[in-house]
mmCIF file of N, CA and C in Angstrom:
data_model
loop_
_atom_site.group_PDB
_atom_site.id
_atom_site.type_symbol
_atom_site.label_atom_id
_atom_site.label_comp_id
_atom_site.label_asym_id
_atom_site.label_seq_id
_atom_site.Cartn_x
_atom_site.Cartn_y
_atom_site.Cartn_z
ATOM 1 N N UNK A 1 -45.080 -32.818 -77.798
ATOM 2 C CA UNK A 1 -44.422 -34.105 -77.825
ATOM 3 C C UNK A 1 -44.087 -34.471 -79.275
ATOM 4 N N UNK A 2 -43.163 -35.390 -79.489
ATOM 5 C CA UNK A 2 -42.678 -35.847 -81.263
ATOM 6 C C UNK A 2 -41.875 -37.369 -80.608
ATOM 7 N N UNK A 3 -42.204 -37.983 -82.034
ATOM 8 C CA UNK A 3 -41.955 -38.753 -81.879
ATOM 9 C C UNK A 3 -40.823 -39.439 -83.222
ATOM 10 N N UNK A 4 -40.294 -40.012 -82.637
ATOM 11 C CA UNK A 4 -39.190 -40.219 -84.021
ATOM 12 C C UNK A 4 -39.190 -41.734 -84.896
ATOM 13 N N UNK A 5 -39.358 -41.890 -85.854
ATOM 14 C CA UNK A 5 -40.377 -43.328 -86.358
ATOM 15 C C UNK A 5 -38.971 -43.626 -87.228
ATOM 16 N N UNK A 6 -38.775 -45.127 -87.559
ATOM 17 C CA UNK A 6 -38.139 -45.524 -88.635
ATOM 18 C C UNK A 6 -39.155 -45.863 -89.466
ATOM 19 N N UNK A 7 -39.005 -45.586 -90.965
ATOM 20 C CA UNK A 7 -39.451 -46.266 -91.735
ATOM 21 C C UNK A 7 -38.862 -47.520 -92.986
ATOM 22 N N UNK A 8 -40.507 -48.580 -93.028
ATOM 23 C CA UNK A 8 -39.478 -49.574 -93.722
ATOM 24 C C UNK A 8 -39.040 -48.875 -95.451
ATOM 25 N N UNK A 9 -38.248 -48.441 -95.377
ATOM 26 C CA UNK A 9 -37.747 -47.876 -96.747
ATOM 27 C C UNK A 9 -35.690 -47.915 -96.273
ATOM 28 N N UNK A 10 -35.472 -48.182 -97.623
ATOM 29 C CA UNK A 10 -33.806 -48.300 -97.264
ATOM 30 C C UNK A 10 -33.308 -46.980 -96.965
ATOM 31 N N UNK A 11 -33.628 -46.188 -95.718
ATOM 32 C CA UNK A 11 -33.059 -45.115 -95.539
ATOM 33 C C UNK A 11 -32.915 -45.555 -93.920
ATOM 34 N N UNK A 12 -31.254 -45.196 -93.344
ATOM 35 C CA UNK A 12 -31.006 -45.562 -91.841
ATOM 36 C C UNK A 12 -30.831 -44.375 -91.365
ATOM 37 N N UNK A 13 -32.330 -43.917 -90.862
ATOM 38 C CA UNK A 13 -32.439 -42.374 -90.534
ATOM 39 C C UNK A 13 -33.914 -42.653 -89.461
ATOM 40 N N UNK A 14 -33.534 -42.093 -88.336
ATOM 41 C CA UNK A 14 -35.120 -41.800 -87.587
ATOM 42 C C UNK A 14 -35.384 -40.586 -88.301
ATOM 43 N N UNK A 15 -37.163 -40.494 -88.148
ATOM 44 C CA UNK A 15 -37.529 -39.033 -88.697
ATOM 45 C C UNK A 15 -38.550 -38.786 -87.512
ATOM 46 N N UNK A 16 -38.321 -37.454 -87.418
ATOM 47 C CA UNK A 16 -39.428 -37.220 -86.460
ATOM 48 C C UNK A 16 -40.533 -36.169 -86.794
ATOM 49 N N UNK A 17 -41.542 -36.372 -85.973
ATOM 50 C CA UNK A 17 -42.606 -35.923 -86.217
ATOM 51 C C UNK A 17 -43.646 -35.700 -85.260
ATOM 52 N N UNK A 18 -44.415 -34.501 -85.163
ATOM 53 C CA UNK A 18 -45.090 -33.844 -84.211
ATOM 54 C C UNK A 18 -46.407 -34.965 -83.639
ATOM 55 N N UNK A 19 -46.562 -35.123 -82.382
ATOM 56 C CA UNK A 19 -47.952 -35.839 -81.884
ATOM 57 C C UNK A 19 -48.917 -34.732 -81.604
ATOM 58 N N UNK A 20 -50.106 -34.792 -82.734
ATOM 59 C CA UNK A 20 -51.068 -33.645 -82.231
ATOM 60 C C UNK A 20 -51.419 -33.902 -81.003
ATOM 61 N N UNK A 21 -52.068 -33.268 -80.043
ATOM 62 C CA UNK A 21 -52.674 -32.875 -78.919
ATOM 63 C C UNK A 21 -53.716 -34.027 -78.833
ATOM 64 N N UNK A 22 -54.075 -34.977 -77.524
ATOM 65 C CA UNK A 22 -54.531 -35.660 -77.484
ATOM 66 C C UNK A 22 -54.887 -37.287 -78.233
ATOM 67 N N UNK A 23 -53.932 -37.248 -79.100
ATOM 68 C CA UNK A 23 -53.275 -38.175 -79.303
ATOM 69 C C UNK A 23 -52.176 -39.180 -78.384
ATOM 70 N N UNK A 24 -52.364 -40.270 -78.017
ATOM 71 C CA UNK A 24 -51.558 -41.169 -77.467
ATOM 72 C C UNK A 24 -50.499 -42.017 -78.292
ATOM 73 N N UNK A 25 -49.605 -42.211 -77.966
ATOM 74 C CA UNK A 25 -48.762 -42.689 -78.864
ATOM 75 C C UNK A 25 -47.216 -43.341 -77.883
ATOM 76 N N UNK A 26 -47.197 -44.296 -77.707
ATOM 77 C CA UNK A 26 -45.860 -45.287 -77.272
ATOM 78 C C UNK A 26 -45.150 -46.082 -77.794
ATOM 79 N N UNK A 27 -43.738 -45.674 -77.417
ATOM 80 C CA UNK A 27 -42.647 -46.151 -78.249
ATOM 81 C C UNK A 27 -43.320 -48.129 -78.495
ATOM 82 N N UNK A 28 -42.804 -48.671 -79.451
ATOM 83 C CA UNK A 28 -42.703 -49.702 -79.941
ATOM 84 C C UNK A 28 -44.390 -50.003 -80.186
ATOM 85 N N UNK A 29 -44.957 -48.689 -80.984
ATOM 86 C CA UNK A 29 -46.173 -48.765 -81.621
ATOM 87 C C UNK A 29 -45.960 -48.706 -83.052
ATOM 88 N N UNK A 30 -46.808 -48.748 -84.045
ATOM 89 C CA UNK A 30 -46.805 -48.303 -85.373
ATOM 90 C C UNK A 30 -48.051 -47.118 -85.420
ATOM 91 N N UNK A 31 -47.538 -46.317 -86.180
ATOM 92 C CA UNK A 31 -48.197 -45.266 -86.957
ATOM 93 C C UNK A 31 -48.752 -45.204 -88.135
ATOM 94 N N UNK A 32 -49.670 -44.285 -88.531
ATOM 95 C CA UNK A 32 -49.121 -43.702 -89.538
ATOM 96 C C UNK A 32 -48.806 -42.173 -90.126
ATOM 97 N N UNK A 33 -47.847 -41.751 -91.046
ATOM 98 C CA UNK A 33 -47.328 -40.636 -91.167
ATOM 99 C C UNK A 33 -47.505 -40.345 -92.555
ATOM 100 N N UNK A 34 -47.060 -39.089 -93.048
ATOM 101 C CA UNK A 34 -47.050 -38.942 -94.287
ATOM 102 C C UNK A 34 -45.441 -38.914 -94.240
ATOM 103 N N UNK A 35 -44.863 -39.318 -95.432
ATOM 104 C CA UNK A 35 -43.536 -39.965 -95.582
ATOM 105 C C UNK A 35 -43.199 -39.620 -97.364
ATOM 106 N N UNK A 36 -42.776 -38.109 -98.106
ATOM 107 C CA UNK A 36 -42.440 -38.045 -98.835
ATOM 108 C C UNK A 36 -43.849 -38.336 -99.877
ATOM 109 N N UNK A 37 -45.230 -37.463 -99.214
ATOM 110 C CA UNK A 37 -46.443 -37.327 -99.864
ATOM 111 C C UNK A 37 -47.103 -38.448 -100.198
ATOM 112 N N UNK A 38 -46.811 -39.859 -99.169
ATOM 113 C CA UNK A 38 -47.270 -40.846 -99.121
ATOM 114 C C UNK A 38 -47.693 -41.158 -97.906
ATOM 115 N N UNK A 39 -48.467 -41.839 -97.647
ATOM 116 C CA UNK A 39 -49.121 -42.220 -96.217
ATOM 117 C C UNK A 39 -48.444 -44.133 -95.769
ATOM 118 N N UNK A 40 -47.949 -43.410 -95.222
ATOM 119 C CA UNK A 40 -47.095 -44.916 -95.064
ATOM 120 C C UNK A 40 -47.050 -45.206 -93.455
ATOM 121 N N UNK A 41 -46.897 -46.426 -92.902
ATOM 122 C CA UNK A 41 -46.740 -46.973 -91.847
ATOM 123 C C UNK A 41 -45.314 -46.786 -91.206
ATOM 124 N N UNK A 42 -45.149 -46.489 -89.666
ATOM 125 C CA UNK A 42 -44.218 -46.495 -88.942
ATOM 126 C C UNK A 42 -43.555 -46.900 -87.871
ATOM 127 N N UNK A 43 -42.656 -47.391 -87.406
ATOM 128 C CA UNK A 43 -42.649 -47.974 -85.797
ATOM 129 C C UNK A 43 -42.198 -46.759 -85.133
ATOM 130 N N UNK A 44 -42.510 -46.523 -84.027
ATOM 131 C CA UNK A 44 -42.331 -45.406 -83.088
ATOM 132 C C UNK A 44 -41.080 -46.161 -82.219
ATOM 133 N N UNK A 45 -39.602 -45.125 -82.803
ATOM 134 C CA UNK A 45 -38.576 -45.747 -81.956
ATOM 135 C C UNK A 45 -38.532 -45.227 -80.470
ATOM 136 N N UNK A 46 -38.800 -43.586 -80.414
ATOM 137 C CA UNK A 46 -38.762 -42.830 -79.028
ATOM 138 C C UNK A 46 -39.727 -41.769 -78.970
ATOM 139 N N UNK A 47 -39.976 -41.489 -77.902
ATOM 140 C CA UNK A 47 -41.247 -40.509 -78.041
ATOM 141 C C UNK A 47 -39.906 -39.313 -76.799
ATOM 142 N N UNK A 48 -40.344 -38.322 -77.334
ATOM 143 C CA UNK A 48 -39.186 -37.126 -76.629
ATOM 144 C C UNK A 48 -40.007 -35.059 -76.891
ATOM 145 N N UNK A 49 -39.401 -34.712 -76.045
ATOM 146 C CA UNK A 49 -39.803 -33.028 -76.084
ATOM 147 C C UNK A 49 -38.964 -32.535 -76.736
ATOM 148 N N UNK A 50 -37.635 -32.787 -77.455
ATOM 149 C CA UNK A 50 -36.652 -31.702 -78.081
ATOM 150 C C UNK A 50 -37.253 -31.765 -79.794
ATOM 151 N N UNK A 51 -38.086 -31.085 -79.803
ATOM 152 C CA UNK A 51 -38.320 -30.101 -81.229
ATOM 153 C C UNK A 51 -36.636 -29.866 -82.512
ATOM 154 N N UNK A 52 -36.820 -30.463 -83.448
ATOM 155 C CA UNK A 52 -35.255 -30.235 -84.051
ATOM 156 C C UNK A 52 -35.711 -28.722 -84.675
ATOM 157 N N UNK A 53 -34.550 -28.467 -84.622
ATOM 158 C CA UNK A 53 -35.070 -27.029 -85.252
ATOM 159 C C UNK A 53 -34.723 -26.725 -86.816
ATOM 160 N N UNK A 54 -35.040 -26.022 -87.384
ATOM 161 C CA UNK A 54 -34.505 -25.226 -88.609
ATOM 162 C C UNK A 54 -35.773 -25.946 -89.645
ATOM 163 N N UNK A 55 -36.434 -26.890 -89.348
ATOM 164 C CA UNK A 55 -37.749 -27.003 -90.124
ATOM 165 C C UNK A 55 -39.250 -27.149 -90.075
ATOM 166 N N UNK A 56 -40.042 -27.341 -90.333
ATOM 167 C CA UNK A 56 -41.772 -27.405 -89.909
ATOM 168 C C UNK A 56 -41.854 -28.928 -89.829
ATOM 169 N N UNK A 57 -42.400 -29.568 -88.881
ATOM 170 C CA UNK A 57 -42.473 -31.099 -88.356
ATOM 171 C C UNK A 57 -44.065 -31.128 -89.151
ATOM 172 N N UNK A 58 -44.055 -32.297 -89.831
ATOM 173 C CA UNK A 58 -45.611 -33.121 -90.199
ATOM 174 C C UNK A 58 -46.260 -33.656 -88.835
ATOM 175 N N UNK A 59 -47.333 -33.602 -87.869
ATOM 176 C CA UNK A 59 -48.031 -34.256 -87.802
ATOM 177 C C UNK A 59 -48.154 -35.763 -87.789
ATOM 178 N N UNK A 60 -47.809 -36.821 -86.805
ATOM 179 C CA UNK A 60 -48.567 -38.196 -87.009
ATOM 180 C C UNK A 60 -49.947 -38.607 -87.334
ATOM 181 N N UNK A 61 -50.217 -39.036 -88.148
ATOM 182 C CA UNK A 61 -51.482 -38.834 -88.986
ATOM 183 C C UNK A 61 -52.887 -39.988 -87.756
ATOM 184 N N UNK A 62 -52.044 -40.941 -87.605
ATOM 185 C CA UNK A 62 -52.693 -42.216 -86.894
ATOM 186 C C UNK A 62 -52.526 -42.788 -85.816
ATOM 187 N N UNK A 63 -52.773 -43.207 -84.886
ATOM 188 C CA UNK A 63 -51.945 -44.137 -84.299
ATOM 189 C C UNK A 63 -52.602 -45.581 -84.868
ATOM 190 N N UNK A 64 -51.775 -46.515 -84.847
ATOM 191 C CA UNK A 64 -52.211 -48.167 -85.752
ATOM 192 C C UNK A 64 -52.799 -48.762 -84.323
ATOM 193 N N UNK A 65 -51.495 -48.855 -83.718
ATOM 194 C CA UNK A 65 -51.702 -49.658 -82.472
ATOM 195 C C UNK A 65 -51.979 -49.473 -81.069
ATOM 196 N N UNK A 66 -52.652 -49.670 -80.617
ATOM 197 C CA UNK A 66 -53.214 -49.406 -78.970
ATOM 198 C C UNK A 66 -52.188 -49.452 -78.063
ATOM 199 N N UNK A 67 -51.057 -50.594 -77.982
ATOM 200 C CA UNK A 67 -50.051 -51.090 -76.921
ATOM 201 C C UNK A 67 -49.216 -51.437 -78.083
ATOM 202 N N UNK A 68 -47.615 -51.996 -77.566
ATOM 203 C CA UNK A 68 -46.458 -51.418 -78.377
ATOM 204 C C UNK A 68 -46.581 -53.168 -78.436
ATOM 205 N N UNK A 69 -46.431 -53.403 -79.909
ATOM 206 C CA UNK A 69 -46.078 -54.366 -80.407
ATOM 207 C C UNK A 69 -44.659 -54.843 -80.526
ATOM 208 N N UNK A 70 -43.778 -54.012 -80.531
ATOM 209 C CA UNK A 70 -41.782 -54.697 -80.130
ATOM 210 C C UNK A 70 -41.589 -54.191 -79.187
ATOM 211 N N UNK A 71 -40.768 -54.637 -78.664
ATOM 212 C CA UNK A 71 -39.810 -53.637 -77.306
ATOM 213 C C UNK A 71 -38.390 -53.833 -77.906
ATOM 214 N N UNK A 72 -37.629 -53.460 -76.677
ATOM 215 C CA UNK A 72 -36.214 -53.349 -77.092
ATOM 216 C C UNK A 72 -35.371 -54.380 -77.365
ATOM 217 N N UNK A 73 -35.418 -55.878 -77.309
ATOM 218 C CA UNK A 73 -35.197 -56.754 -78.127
ATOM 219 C C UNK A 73 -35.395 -56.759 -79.483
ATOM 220 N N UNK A 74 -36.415 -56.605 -80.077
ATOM 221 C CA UNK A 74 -37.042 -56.599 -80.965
ATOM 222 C C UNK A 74 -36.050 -55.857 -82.228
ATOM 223 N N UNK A 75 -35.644 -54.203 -81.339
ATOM 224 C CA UNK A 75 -34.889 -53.703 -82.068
ATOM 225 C C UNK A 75 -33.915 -53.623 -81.905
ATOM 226 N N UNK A 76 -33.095 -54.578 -81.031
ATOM 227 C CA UNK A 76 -31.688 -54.856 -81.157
ATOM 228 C C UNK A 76 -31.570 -56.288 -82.113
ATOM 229 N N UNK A 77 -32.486 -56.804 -81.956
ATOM 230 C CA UNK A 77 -32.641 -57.965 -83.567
ATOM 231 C C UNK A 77 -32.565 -57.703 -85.118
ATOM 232 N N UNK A 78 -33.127 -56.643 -85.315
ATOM 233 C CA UNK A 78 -33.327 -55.626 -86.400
ATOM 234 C C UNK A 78 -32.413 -55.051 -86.571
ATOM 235 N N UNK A 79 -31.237 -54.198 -85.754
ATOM 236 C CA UNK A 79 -30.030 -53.870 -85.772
ATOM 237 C C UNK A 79 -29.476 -54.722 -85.948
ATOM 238 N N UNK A 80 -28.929 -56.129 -85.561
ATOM 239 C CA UNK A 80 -28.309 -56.744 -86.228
ATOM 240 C C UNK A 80 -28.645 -57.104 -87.336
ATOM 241 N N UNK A 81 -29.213 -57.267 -87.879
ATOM 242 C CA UNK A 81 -30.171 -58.155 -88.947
ATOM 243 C C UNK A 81 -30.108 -57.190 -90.201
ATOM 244 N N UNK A 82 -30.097 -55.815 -89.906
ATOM 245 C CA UNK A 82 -29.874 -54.226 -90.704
ATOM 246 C C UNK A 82 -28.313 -54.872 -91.321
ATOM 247 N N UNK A 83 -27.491 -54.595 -89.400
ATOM 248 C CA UNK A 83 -26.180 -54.609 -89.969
ATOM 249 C C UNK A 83 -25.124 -55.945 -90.654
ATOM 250 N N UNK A 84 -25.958 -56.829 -90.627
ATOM 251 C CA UNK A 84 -25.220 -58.117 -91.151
ATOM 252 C C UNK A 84 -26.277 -58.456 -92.714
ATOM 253 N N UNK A 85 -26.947 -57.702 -92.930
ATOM 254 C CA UNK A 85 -27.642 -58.138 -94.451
ATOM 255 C C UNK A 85 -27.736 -56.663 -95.484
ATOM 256 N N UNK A 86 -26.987 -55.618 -94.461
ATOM 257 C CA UNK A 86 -26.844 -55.017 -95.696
ATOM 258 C C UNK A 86 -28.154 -54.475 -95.763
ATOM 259 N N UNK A 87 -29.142 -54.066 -94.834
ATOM 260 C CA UNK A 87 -30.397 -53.559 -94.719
ATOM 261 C C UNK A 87 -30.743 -52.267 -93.859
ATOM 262 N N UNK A 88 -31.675 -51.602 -93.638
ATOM 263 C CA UNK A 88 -31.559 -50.543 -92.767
ATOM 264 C C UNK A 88 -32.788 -51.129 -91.523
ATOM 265 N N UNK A 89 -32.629 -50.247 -90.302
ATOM 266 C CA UNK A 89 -33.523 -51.325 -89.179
ATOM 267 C C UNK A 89 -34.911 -51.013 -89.303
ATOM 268 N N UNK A 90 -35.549 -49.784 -90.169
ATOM 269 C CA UNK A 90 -36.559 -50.012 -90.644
ATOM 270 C C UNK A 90 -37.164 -51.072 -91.566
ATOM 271 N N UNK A 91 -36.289 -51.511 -92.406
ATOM 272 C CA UNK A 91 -36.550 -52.509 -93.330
ATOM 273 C C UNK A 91 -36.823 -54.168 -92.301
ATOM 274 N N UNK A 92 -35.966 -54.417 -91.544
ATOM 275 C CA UNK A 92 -35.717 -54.975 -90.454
ATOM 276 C C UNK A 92 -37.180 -55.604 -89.805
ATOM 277 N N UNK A 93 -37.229 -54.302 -89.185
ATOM 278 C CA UNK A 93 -38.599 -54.284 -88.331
ATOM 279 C C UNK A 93 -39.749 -54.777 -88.857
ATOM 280 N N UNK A 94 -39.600 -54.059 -90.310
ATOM 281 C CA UNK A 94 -41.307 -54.406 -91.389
ATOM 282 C C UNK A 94 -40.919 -55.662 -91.826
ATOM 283 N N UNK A 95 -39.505 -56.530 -91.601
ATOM 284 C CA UNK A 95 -39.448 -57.883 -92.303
ATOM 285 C C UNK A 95 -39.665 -58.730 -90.362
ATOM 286 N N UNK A 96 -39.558 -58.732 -89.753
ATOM 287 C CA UNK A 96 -39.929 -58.718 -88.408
ATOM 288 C C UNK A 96 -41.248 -59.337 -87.819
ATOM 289 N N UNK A 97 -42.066 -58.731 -88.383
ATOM 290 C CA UNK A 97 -43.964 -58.265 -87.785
ATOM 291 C C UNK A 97 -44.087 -59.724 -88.259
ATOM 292 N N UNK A 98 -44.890 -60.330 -87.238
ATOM 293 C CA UNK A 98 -45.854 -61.646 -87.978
ATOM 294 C C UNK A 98 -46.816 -60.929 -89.016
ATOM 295 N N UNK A 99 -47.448 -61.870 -89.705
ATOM 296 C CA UNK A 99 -47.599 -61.805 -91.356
ATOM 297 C C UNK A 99 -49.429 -60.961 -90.815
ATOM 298 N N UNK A 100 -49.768 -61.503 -89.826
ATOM 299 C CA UNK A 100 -50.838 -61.237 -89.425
ATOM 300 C C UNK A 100 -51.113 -59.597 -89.016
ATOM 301 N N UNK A 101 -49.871 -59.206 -88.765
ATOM 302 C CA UNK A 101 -49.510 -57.635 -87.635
ATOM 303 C C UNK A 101 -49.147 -56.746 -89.328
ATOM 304 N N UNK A 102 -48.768 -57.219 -90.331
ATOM 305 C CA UNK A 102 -48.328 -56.366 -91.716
ATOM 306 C C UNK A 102 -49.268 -55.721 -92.311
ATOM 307 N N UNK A 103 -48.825 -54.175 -92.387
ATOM 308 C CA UNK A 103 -50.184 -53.727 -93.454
ATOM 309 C C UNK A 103 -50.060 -54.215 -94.932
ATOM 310 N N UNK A 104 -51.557 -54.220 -95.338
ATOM 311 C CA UNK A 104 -51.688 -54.730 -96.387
ATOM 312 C C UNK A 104 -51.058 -53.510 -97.692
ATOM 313 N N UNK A 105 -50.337 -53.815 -98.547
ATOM 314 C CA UNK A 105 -50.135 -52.856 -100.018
ATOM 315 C C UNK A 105 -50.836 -53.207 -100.968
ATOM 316 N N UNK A 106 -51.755 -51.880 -100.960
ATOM 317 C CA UNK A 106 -52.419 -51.602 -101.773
ATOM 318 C C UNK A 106 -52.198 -50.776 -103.208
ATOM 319 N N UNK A 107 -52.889 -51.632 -104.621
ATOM 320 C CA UNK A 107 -52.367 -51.349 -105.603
ATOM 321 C C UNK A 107 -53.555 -50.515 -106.034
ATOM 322 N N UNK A 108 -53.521 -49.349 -106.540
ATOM 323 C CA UNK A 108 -54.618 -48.379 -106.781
ATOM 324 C C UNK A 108 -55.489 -48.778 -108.127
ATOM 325 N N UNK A 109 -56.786 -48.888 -108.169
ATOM 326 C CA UNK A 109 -57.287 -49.296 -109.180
ATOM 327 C C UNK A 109 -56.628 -48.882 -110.839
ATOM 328 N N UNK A 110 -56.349 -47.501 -110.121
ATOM 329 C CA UNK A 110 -56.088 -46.920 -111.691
ATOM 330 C C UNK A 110 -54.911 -47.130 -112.384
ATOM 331 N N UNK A 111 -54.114 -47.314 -110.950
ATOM 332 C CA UNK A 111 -52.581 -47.600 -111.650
ATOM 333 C C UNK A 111 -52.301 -48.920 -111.927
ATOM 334 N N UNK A 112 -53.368 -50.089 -111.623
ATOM 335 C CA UNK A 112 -52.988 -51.584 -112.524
ATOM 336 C C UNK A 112 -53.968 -51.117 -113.380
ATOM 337 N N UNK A 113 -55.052 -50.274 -113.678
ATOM 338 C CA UNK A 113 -55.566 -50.715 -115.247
ATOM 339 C C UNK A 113 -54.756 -49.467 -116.118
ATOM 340 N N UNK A 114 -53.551 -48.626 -115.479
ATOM 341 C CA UNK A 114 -52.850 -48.165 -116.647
ATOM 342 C C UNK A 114 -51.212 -49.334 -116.808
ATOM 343 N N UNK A 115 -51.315 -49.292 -115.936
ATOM 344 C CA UNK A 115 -50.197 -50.441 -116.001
ATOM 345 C C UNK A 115 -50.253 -51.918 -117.231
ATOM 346 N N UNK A 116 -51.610 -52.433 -117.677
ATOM 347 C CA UNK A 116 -52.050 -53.074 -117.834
ATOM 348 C C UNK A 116 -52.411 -52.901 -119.151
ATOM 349 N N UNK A 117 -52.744 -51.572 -119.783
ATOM 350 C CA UNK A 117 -52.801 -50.974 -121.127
ATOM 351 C C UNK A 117 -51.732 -49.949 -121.713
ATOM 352 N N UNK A 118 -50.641 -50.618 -120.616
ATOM 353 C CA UNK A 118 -49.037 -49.311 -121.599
ATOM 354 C C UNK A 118 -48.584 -50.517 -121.937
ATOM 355 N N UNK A 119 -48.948 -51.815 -121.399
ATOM 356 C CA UNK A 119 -47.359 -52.714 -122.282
ATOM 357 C C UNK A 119 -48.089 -53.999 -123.192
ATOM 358 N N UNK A 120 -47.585 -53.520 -124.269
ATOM 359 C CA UNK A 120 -48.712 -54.755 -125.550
ATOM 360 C C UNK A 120 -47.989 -56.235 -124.932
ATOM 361 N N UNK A 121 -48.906 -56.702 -124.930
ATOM 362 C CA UNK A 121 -48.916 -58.502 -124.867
ATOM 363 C C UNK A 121 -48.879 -59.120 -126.138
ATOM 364 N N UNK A 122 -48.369 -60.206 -125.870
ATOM 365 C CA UNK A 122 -48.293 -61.136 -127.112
ATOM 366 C C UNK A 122 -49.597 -61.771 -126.964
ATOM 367 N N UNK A 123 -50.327 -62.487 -127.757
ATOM 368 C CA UNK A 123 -51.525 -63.387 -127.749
ATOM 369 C C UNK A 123 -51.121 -64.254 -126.357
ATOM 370 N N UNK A 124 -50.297 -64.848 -126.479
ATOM 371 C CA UNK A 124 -49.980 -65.906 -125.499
ATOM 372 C C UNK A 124 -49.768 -65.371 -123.673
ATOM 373 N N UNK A 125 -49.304 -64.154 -123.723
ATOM 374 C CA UNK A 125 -48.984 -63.166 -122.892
ATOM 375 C C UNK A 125 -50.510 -62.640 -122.118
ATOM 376 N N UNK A 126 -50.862 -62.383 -123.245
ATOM 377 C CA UNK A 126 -52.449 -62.241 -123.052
ATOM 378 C C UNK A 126 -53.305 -62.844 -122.102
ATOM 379 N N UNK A 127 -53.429 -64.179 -122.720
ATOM 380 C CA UNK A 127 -53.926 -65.951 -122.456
ATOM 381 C C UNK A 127 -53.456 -65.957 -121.197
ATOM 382 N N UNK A 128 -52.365 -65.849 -120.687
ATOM 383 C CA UNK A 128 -51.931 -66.097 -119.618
ATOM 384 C C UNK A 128 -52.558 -65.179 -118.524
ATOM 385 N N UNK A 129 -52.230 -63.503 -118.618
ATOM 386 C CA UNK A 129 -52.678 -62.650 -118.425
ATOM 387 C C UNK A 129 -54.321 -63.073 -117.597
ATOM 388 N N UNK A 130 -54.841 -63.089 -118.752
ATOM 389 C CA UNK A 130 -56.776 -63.628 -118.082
ATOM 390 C C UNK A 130 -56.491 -64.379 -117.332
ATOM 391 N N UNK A 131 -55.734 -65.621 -117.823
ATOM 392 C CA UNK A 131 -56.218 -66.794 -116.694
ATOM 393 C C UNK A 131 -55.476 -66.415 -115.149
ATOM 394 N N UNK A 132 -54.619 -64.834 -114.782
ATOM 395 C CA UNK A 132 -54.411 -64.938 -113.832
ATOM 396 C C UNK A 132 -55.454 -64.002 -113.193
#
């Protein structure tokens, strides 16, 4: 079985990807996948048997959700919403989710304390800096 996920990134492309064995997984769920050596979240647009050919499919890493959080409203809202703002319907979908249903982004310890010692502050910059 594979399943074909949009992701919220400005690309208007399903991607699909293999459901290991005993894994459950239904359309208008979220995932997660690896997505360009990142582990990122997905909505499951269709779940289908045709294998694309000519490359090696990743694996769905997760399933997020138990029962499908959109149905097909959901993503005919997102299609419009894609096609009248100039957005893709992944982007859509992840602007979509109540605030409660959103995964959280996470900033890696190491990359705010290098972030944090590449760019000199002014004293005042600083000051500010702490007090946030």
């Amino acid at each position: 079985m594979f399943a074909d996920v949009l992701v919220g990134f400005p690309l208007n492309e399903r991607f699909t990807y293999r459901i290991p064995p005993g894994m459950t997984i239904l359309p208008g769920t979220r995932v997660r996948v690896d997505f360009r050596n990142r582990v990122v979240a997905a909505f499951v647009a269709a779940i289908h048997d045709n294998a694309p050919a000519g490359f090696e499919l990743k694996e769905v890493l997760e399933a997020i959700d138990d029962s499908p959080i959109f149905d097909g409203r959901l993503v005919e809202l997102a299609s419009f919403v894609a096609e009248t703002y100039m957005a893709t319907v992944g982007e859509a979908m992840a602007m979509a989710l109540p605030s409660g249903e959103k995964l959280p982004r996470k900033i890696k310890e190491d990359d705010a304390a290098a972030a944090r010692h590449d760019i000199p502050l002014s004293p005042d910059q600083e000051k500010i800096y702490r007090d946030i």
